[in-house]
Structure formats: C-alpha cells, structure tokens
Coordinates of C-alpha atoms in Angstrom, one line a residue:
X1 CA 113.6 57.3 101.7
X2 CA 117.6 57.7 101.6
X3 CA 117.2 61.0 99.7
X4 CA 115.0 62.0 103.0
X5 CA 117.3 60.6 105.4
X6 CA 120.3 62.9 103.6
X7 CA 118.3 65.6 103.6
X8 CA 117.3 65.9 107.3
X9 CA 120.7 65.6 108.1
X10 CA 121.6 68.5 106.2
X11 CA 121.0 72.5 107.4
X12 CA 117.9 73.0 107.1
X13 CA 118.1 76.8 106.5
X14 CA 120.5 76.6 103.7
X15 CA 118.2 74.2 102.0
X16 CA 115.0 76.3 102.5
X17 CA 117.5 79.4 101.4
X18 CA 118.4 77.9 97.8
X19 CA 115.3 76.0 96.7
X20 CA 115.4 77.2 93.2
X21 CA 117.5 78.8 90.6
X22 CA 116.2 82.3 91.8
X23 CA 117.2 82.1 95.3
X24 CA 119.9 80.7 94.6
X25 CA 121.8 83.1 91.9
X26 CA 125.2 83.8 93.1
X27 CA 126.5 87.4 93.8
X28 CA 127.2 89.3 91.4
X29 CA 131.7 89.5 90.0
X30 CA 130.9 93.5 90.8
X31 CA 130.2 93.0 94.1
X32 CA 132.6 90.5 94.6
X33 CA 135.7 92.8 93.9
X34 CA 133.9 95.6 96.2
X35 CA 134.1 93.1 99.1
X36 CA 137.5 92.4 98.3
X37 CA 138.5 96.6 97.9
X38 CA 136.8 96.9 101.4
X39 CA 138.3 93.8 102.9
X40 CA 135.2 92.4 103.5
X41 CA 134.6 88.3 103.5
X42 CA 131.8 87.1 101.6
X43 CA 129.8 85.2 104.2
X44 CA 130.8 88.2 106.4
X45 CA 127.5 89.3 108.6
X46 CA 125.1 92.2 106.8
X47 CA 122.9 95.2 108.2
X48 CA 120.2 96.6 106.2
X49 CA 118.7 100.5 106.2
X50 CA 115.9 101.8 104.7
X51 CA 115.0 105.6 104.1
X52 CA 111.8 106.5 102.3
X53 CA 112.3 110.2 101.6
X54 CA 115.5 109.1 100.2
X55 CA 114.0 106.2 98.7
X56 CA 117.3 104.5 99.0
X57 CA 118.0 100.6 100.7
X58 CA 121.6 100.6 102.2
X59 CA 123.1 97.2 102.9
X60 CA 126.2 97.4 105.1
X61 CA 128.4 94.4 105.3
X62 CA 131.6 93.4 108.7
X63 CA 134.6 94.0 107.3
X64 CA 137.8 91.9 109.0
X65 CA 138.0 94.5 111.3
X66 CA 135.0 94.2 112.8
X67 CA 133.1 97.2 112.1
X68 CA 130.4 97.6 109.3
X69 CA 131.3 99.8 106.2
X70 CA 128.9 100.6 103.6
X71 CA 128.8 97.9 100.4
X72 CA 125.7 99.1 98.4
X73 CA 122.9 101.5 98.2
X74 CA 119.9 100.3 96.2
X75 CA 117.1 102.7 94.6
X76 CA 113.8 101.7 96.7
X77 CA 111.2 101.3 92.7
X78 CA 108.2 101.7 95.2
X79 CA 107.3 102.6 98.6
X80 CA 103.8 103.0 100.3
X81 CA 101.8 104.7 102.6
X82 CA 103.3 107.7 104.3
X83 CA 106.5 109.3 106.4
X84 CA 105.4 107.5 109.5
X85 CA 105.4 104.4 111.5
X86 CA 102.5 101.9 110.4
X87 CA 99.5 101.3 112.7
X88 CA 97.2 99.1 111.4
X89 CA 96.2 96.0 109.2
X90 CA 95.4 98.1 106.5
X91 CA 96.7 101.4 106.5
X92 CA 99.4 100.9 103.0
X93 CA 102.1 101.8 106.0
X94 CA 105.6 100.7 104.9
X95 CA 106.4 100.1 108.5
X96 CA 109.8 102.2 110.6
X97 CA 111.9 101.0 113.1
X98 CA 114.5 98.3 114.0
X99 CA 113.9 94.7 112.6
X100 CA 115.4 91.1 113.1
X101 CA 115.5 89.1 109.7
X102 CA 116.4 85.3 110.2
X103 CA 116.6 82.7 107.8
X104 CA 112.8 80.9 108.2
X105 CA 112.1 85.2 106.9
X106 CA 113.4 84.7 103.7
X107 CA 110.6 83.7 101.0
X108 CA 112.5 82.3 97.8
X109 CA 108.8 81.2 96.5
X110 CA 107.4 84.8 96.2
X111 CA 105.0 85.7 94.4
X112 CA 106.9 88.9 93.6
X113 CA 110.7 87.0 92.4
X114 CA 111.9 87.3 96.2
X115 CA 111.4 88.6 99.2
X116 CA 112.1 88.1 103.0
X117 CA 109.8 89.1 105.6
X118 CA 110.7 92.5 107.9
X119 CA 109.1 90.9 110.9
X120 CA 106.5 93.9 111.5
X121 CA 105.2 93.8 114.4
X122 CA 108.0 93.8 116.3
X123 CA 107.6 94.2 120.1
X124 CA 107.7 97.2 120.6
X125 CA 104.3 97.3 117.7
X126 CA 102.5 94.8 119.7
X127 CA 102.9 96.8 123.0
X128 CA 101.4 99.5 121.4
X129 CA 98.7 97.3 119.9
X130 CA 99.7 97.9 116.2
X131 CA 98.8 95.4 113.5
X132 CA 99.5 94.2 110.2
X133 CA 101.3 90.8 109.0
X134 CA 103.7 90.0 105.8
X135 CA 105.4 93.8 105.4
X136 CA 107.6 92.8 103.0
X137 CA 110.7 93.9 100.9
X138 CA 110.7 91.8 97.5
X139 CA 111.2 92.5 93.9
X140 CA 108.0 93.4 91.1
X141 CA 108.1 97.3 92.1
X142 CA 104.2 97.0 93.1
X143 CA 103.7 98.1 97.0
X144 CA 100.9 98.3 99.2
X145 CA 102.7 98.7 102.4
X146 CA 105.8 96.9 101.5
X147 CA 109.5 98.3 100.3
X148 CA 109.8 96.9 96.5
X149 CA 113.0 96.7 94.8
X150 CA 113.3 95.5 91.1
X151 CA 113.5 91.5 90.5
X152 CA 116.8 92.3 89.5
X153 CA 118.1 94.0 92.5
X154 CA 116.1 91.6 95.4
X155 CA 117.9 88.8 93.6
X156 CA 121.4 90.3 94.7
X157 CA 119.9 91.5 98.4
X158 CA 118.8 88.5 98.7
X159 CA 122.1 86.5 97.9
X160 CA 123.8 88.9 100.5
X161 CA 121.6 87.6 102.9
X162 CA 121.6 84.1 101.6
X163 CA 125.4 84.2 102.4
X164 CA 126.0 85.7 105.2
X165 CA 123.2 82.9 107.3
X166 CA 125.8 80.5 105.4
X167 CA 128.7 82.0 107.1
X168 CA 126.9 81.7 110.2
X169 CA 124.8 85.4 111.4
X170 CA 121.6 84.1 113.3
X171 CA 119.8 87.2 112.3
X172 CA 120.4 90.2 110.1
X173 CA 119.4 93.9 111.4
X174 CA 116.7 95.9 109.3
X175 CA 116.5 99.8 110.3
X176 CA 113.6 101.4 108.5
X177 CA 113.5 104.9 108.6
X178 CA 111.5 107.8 107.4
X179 CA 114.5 110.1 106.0
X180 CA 118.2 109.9 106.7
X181 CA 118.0 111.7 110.7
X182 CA 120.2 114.5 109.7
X183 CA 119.8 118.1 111.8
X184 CA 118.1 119.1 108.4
X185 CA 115.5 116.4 107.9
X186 CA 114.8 116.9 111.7
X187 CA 114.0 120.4 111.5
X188 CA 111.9 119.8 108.3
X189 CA 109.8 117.9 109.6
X190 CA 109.7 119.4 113.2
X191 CA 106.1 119.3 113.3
X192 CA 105.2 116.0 112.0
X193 CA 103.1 114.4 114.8
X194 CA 105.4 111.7 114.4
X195 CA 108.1 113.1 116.0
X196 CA 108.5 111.6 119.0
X197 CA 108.8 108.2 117.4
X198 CA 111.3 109.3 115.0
X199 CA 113.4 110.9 117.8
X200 CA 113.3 107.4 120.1
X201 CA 114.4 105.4 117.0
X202 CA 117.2 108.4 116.0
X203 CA 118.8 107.3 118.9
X204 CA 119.4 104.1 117.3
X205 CA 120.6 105.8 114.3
X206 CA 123.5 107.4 116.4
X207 CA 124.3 104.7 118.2
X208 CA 125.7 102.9 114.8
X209 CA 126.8 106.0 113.2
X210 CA 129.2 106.7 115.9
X211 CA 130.0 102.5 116.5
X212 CA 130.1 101.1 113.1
X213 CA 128.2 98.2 115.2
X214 CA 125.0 96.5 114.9
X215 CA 123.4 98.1 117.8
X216 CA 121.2 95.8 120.5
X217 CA 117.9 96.4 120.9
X218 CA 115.5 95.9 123.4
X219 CA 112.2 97.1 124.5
X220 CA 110.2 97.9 128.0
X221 CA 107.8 100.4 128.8
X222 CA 106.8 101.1 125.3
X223 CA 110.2 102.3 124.0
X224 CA 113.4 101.3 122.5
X225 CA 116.3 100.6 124.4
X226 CA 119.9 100.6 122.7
X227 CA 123.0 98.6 123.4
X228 CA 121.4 98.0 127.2
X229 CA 124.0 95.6 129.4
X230 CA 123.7 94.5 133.1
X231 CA 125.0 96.2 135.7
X232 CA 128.7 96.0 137.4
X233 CA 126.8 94.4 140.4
X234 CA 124.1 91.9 138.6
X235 CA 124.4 88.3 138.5
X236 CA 122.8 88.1 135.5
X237 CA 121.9 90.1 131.7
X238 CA 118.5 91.9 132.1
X239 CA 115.1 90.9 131.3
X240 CA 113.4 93.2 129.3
X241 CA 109.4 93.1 128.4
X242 CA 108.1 95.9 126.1
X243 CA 105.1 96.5 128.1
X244 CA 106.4 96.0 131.8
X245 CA 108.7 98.3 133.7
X246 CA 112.3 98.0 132.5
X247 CA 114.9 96.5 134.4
X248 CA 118.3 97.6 135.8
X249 CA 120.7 98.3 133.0
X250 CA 123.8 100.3 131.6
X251 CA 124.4 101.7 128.1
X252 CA 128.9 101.3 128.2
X253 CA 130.5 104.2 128.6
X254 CA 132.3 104.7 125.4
X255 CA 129.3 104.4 123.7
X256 CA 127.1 106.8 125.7
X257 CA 130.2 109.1 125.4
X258 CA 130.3 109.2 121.8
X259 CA 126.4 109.3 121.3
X260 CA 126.1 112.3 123.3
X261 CA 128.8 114.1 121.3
X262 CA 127.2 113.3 118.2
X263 CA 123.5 114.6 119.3
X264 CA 125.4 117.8 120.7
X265 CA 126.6 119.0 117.2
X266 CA 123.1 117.5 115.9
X267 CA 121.1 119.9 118.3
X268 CA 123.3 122.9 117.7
X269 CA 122.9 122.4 114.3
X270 CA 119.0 121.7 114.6
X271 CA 118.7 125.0 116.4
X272 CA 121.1 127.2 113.6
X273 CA 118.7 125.5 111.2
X274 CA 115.1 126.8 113.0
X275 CA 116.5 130.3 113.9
X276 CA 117.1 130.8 110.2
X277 CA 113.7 129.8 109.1
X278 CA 114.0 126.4 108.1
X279 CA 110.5 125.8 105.9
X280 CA 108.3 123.4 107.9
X281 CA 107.5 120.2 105.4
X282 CA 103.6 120.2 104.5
X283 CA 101.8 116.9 105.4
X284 CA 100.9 115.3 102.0
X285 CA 98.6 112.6 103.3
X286 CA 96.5 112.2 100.0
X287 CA 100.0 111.1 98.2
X288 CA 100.5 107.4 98.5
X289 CA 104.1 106.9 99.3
X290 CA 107.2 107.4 97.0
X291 CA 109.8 106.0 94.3
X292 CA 113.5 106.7 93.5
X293 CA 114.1 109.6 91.0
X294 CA 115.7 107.0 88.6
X295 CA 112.3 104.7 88.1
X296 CA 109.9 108.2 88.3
X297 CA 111.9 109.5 85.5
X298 CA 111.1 106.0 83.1
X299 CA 107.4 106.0 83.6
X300 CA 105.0 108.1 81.4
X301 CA 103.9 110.7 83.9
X302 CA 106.1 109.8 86.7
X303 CA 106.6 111.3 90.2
X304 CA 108.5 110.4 93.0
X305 CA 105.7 111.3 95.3
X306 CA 107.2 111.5 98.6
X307 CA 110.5 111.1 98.2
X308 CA 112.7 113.6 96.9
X309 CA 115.5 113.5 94.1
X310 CA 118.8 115.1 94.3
X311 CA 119.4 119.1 94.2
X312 CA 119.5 120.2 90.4
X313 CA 118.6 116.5 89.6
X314 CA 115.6 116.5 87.6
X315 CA 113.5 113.7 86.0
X316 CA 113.9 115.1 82.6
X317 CA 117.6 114.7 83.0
X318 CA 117.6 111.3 84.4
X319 CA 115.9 110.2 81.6
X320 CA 118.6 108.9 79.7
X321 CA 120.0 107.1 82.3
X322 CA 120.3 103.4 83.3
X323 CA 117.8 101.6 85.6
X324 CA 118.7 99.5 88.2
X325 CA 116.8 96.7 87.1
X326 CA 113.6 95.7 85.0
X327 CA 110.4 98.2 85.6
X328 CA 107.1 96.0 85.2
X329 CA 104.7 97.1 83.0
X330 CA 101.9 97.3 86.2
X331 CA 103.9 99.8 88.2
X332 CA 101.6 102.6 89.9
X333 CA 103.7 105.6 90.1
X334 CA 102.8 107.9 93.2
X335 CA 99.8 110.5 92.4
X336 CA 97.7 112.0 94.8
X337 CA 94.8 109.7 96.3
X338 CA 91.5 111.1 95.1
X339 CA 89.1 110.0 97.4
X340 CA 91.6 111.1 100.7
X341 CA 92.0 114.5 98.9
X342 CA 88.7 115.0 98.3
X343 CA 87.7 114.6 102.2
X344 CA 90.4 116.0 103.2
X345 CA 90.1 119.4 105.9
X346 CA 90.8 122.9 104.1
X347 CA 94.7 123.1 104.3
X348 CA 96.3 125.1 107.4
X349 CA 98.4 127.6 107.5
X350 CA 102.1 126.8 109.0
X351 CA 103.3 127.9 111.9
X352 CA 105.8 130.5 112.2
X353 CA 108.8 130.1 114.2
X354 CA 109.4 133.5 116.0
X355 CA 113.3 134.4 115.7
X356 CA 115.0 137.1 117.8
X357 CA 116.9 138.4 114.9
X358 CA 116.9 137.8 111.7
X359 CA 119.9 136.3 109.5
X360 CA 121.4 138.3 106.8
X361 CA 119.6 137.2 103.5
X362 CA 116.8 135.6 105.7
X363 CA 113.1 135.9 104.9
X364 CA 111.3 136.7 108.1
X365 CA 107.4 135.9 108.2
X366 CA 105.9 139.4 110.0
X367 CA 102.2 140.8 110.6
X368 CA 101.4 143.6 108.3
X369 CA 98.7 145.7 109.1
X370 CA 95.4 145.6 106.5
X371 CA 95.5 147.6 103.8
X372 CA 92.8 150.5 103.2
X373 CA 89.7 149.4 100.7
X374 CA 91.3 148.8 97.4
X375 CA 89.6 150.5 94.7
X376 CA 87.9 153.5 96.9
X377 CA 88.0 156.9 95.3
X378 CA 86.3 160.1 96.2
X379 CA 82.7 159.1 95.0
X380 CA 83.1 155.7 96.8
X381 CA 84.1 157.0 100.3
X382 CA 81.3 159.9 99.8
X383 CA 79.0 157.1 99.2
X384 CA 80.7 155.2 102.4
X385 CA 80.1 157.8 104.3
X386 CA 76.5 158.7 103.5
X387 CA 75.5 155.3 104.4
X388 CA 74.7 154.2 100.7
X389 CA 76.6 150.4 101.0
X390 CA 79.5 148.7 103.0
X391 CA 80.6 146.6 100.0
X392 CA 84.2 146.8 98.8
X393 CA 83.0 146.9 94.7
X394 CA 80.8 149.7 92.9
X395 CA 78.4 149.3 90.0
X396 CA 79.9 150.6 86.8
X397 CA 78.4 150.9 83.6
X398 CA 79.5 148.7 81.0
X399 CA 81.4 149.9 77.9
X400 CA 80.2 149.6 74.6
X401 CA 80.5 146.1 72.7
X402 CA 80.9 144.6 75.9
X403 CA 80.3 141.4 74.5
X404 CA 84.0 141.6 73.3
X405 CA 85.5 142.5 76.9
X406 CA 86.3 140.7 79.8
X407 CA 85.6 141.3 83.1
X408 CA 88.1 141.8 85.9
X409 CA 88.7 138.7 87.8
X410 CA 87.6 139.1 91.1
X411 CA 89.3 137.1 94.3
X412 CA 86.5 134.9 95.8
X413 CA 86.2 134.7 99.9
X414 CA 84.2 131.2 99.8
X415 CA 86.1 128.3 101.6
X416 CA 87.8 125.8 99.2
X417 CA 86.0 123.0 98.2
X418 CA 86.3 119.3 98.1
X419 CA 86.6 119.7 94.2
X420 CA 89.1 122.8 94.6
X421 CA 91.4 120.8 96.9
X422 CA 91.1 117.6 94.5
X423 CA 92.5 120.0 91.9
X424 CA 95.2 121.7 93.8
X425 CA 96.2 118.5 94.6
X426 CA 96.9 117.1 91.4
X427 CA 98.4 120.4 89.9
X428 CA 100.8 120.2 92.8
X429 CA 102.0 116.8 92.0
X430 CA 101.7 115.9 88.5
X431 CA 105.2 116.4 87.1
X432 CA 105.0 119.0 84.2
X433 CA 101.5 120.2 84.8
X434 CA 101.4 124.1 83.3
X435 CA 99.3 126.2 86.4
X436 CA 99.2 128.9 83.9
X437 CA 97.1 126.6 81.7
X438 CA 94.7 126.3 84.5
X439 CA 94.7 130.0 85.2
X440 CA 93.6 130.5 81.4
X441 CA 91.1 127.9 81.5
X442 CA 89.5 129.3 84.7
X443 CA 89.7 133.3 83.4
X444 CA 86.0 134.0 82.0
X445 CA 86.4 133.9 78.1
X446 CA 84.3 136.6 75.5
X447 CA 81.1 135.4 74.0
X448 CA 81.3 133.8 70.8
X449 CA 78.7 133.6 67.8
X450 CA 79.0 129.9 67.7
X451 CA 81.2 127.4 69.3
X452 CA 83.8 124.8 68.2
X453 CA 82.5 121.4 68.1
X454 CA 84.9 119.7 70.1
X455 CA 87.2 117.2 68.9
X456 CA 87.6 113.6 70.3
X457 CA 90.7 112.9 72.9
X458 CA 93.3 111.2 71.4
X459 CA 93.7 107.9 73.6
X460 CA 97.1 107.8 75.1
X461 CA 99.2 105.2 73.9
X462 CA 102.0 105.4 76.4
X463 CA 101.3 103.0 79.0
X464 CA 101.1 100.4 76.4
X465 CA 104.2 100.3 75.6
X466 CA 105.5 97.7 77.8
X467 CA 108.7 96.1 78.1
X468 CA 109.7 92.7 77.7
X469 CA 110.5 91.5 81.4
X470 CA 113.7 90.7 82.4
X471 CA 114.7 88.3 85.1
X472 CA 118.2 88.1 86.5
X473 CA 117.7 84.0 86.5
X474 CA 115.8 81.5 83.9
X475 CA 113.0 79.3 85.0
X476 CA 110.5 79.7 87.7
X477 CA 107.8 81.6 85.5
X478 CA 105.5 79.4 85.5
X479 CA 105.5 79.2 89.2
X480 CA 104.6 83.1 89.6
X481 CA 102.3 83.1 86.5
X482 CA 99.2 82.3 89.1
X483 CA 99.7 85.2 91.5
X484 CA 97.2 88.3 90.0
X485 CA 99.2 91.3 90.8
X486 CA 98.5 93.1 94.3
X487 CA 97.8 89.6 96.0
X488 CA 99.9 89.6 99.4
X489 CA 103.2 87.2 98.6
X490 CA 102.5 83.2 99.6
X491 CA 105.0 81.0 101.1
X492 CA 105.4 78.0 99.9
X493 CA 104.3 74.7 102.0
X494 CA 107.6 73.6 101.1
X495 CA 109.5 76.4 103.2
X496 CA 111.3 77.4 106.3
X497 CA 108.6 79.1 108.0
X498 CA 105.9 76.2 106.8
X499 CA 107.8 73.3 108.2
X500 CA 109.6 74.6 111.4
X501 CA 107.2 77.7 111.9
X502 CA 106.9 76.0 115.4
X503 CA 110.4 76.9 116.2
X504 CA 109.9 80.6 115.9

C-alpha cells in the first residue's frame, strides 16, 4: 500500500514512459555531443517528419534559440500502402498529414520493441469519414500500414521523445508526407489524383521551412489551417470545428510574408520544370509501399519499391555498407502485389504536356503521321489493288529444311492480358531481372528430335540464412515472444492509455 501511495504521487507519464529496460534506454553518447554541437538541451522539445518516397524519418529538436534545427534523419526499414493519404480500416495506408503525439501515445510494451501511436485519424480524417485505428511507427521492420524503423533505431526515437515530455512538451508534432514537397517532386507527380491533398498539407511544409517553428494546426470546413490567430478586434482565440464553417482568423504577417515568397520561387520553378518536359510518375498501385535503399540492398532480392535511392546509388554498391540497425529475418521486401496486378485496367498512356517551344536538348513528344504498309512491294500493292486481300502480311513459301528456321516474330494487336500485365509487372520491379532473357524465352525456338528432360530447381537457400537478432537493450524477450508476427501492436493493461484513457 505505501509503494501505491508513492507511486500516485509521482508523474504519471514519466512512469508509464520508462516501464522497462527498453523504454527506458538512455540516448545514445553520439547524439549527446550532436545536441551539444547544435546547442540543443536534452529535454529540449522535438518535431518529427516522415517522407515515404524518401523513405527517410527526420527528428528535429529546439535549440536555445528557439528555432528547430535538424538532429537526425533515420532510414524508414518499411513502409506500406501507397503515395497517398490513407482512407480506410484496411487499405495497408501508412497514413499523411500533421499529427499530435503525447505521452499516453507512446507504447513501451509493443509487440514490435517500441512504438508510439501517430494518432490517425486526426480531425480533419474523421471530417472526411476516414478510418483506421493503431497506425503506428515502432521497431521489427514488418508494416501493414504503419512506418517501421529497426528495434535499434525506435529505441533512440523513442528516448528523444521520452525526454523531451520529461522536460516538459505536452505533445510532439508528427508531419507525414508522401515525398519531400520540392518544385520537382511536385511536378512528378502532377497528376497523382492526390494532389490536392498534398498541396493543402504543402502549405504546412512551408510554413516551418521558412519559421523553423512548430507550425499550429487547425481544421474547419474539411481543410487544414496553419498558424491561424484571432483577430486585432476579438475578445477571444477562435473556435475551429473541422466540419463547420471556420471562424474569423489571421495567419501573422511575417509569416504569410515569408510563405508567399517561398511558394513564389516554388511555382516558378514548378513551371521551368513542366515546360521542359518533366516525366509524369506512373501510378504503381500493385507495389505495396517502400524501404530505404540501405535495408533493400541486405535482403536477397530486395527492392525499395516505392521509394527511390539516391542518383548513381545503387543497391549493389550499398551492399557493403552498414545497416542502421538489426533486419529481422521475417521482413517482406516490396514486390508487386499479384492479385492487384492481375485485375488491374490495361495501363494508359501519359499525358503530354503541350510546350510552346522546346528547350535546347529537350525531348518533345509530337504526332507523326502513319507510316505506309510495311512490307508492300510491287506484287502486294498489285494484289491490293485487284481486290485479292486487305491484310498487311503475304503467304510465302517456306524454304527448304524449315524445320531448322525460325520464323519472323510478328507484333501482336490483342489487348494485354491479366497474365501479361502480371508479368510486366514483376519484370519491372524485381531488381536484376534480365528482359532480354524473357525476350529469348518468348522468341519461337526450332524443332528438336527429342527434348531435354528437365532438371529439378535448385531450392534457394537464401532466405534461410537468418541473422541472430540484436536488441539495443537485454531482457524483455520473453514478453514479445507471444505476439505471431503481423498481429496489430497491444498495449499493455498496465499503460498510459489503459489507466487514464479517460483523460484523452
């Protein structure tokens, strides 16, 4: 009874913070001295951004001069879902947009090491009647709709967050995004459906590229609202409601001064980009989300899906490299998903963006007349004109021994298949896959007296080859031993959100 008495006296959120040697690992000496070279404080408050093509998590930590400056960008081991905001219970969505984390969020008995909740759906989701619960970012590199780090690199995002509640911050931002909103991502993707959304939450983006400061967010008639303050004339701050009418507000000066500066070079840039014939990204909806370049290029077969690695960075030369962190045995690198390939519609063409003149060096898309019947000769127009066939090939005789020939390929005008798109699909996104291998196995091949009985496949031993798992702490196995991997993280009776989930 005393040791309860002590205990409610205490803070309740640092206890429910540091209940065991994992969540309670202190940060790392490295880290230390890069707090002290950017005259940070350790308990100082934190912001954290997410970028999927980039695969990348940024945390960004108040340095004594108020502003927020850049500490540490982690490699993202596995994302989910696709570039886009998440919709449904569901849908594998990693979800995008702005996100409050506060201490009953962070879940130091996960299943997967740690993790803290991003608090999808915000308000803004539930306005527009989105769904989905416990979107999470947490160690074990296994997503299905989640951002997953490696045990070893959740541990030290998690102490960052650990401390800086302890030094006080209520809440720490999360800003998911689906690429870095640069004027070249933007005009990538220019006609993602998405684009709308990505261009309300940019907005956000600018606002703390150009302040350095956590930017307020609020919500009202199904949109987001940045650094919003009452009026000169109000008697009070305003009221926002995500699905009513928003109130009277101002956005200060300085801010909308420098925001506006910022989107002008953005849309100037934007529009340099399209006139030169930026290349429209293709929607890859049959890929399940992405992974850093530096875990794609330590699994057997590896891609990063939809992410992308550096220019001139390639996996092979990555392989020697140092991972951030232990890779489970169970990860599921991103490959194409079969079944959404399979039903997928007959790929379009893309759009062409009409220029008024084109840019020394650039590559203009143009309509080209048809070109006459290939193949026609004198006999074959005769025969054209006499009425003795329409079709584009003549009979020929065959040669002698034709048995030993081959016959021309000829280009086929049937739609693609289900099958045909399943294949194009994987020989567009399995790393090291040799098209010309394909093109020799579909080329008819000369009859043969007998054939080759073939030999039996080889089974691949790769993926057995597990390694031994690391952990950044000691003790606590046997508490994740029970969770069968893929299960959706538990929280613990014993937690924050268990035993004040009322006070939410």
């Amino acid at each position: 009874m005393t040791a309860g008495v002590l205990l409610s006296g205490c803070d309740t959120d640092q206890v429910s913070l540091a209940t065991n040697a994992k969540a309670n690992q202190p940060v790392p000496p490295k880290l230390l001295a890069a707090m002290v070279e950017k005259d940070m404080d350790l308990q100082s408050p934190i912001l954290v951004r997410l970028f999927k093509q980039e695969a990348e998590l940024e945390v960004w930590k108040q340095a004594r001069n108020g502003q927020f400056v850049l500490l540490k960008t982690y490699p993202i081991c596995r994302w989910s879902g696709d570039l886009g905001p998440k919709v449904r219970e569901g849908d594998r969505q990693a979800p995008e947009g702005f996100y409050s984390i506060n201490p009953s969020q962070m879940n130091p008995q996960s299943a997967y090491y740690l993790s803290f909740n991003t608090g999808y759906p915000n308000a803004f989701d539930k306005a527009l009647g989105r769904t989905g619960s416990q979107l999470m970012v947490h160690g074990d590199c296994s997503s299905r709709g989640c951002y997953a780090m490696t045990d070893e690199q959740i541990a030290e995002i998690y102490s960052l967050g650990r401390e800086s509640f302890f030094g006080g911050q209520k809440a720490f931002q999360l800003q998911a995004y689906p690429f870095k909103m640069t004027p070249a991502n933007m005009a990538k993707h220019r006609n993602n459906p998405n684009m709308a959304f990505w261009k309300m939450i940019k907005e956000g983006y600018d606002h703390f590229e150009v302040t350095r400061q956590e930017p307020k967010v609020d919500f009202c008639e199904k949109k987001y609202v940045f650094d919003a303050a009452k009026p000169a004339d109000a008697k009070r701050d305003p009221v926002f409601d995500a699905s009513a009418k928003c109130p009277a507000y101002v956005i200060p000066e300085d801010v909308v001064s420098a925001v506006r500066e910022k989107q002008g070079r953005d849309e100037a840039e934007y529009a340099k980009l399209v006139a030169r014939g930026t290349p429209v990204a293709r929607m890859n909806t049959g890929i399940d989300g992405g992974m850093n370049k530096i875990f794609a290029a330590k699994i057997p077969e590896g891609s990063t899906g939809l992410s992308e690695g550096a220019e001139g960075t390639t996996l092979q030369m990555l392989a020697m490299a140092k991972a951030p962190g232990t890779i489970p045995g169970h990860v599921n690198p991103p490959k194409p998903n079969l079944d959404a390939v399979a039903t997928a519609p007959a790929p379009q063409e893309e759009p062409v963006v009409a220029v008024s003149a084109p840019a020394a060096g650039t590559r203009v898309a143009t309509a080209a007349p048809a070109e006459k019947s290939q193949g026609g000769g004198f006999f074959s127009n005769l025969g054209r004109k006499m009425g003795m066939g329409t079709a584009d090939t003549t009979a020929t005789t065959p040669p002698p021994q034709a048995t030993a020939s081959v016959a021309p390929a000829t280009t086929s005008t049937t739609p693609p298949t289900a099958a045909s798109r399943l294949k194009a699909a994987v020989t567009r996104f399995v790393p090291g896959h040799d098209k010309s291998k394909d093109a020799a196995k579909d080329a008819p091949k000369p009859a043969v007296a007998a054939a080759k009985p073939a030999e039996p496949a080889k089974p691949d031993t790769r993926l057995a080859q597990t390694r031994p798992a690391l952990k950044p702490s000691v003790g606590d196995g046997a508490a994740d031993s029970g969770q069968m991997s893929g299960a959706a993280p538990a929280v613990s009776s014993n937690s924050f959100d268990s035993r004040f989930g009322a006070m939410k």
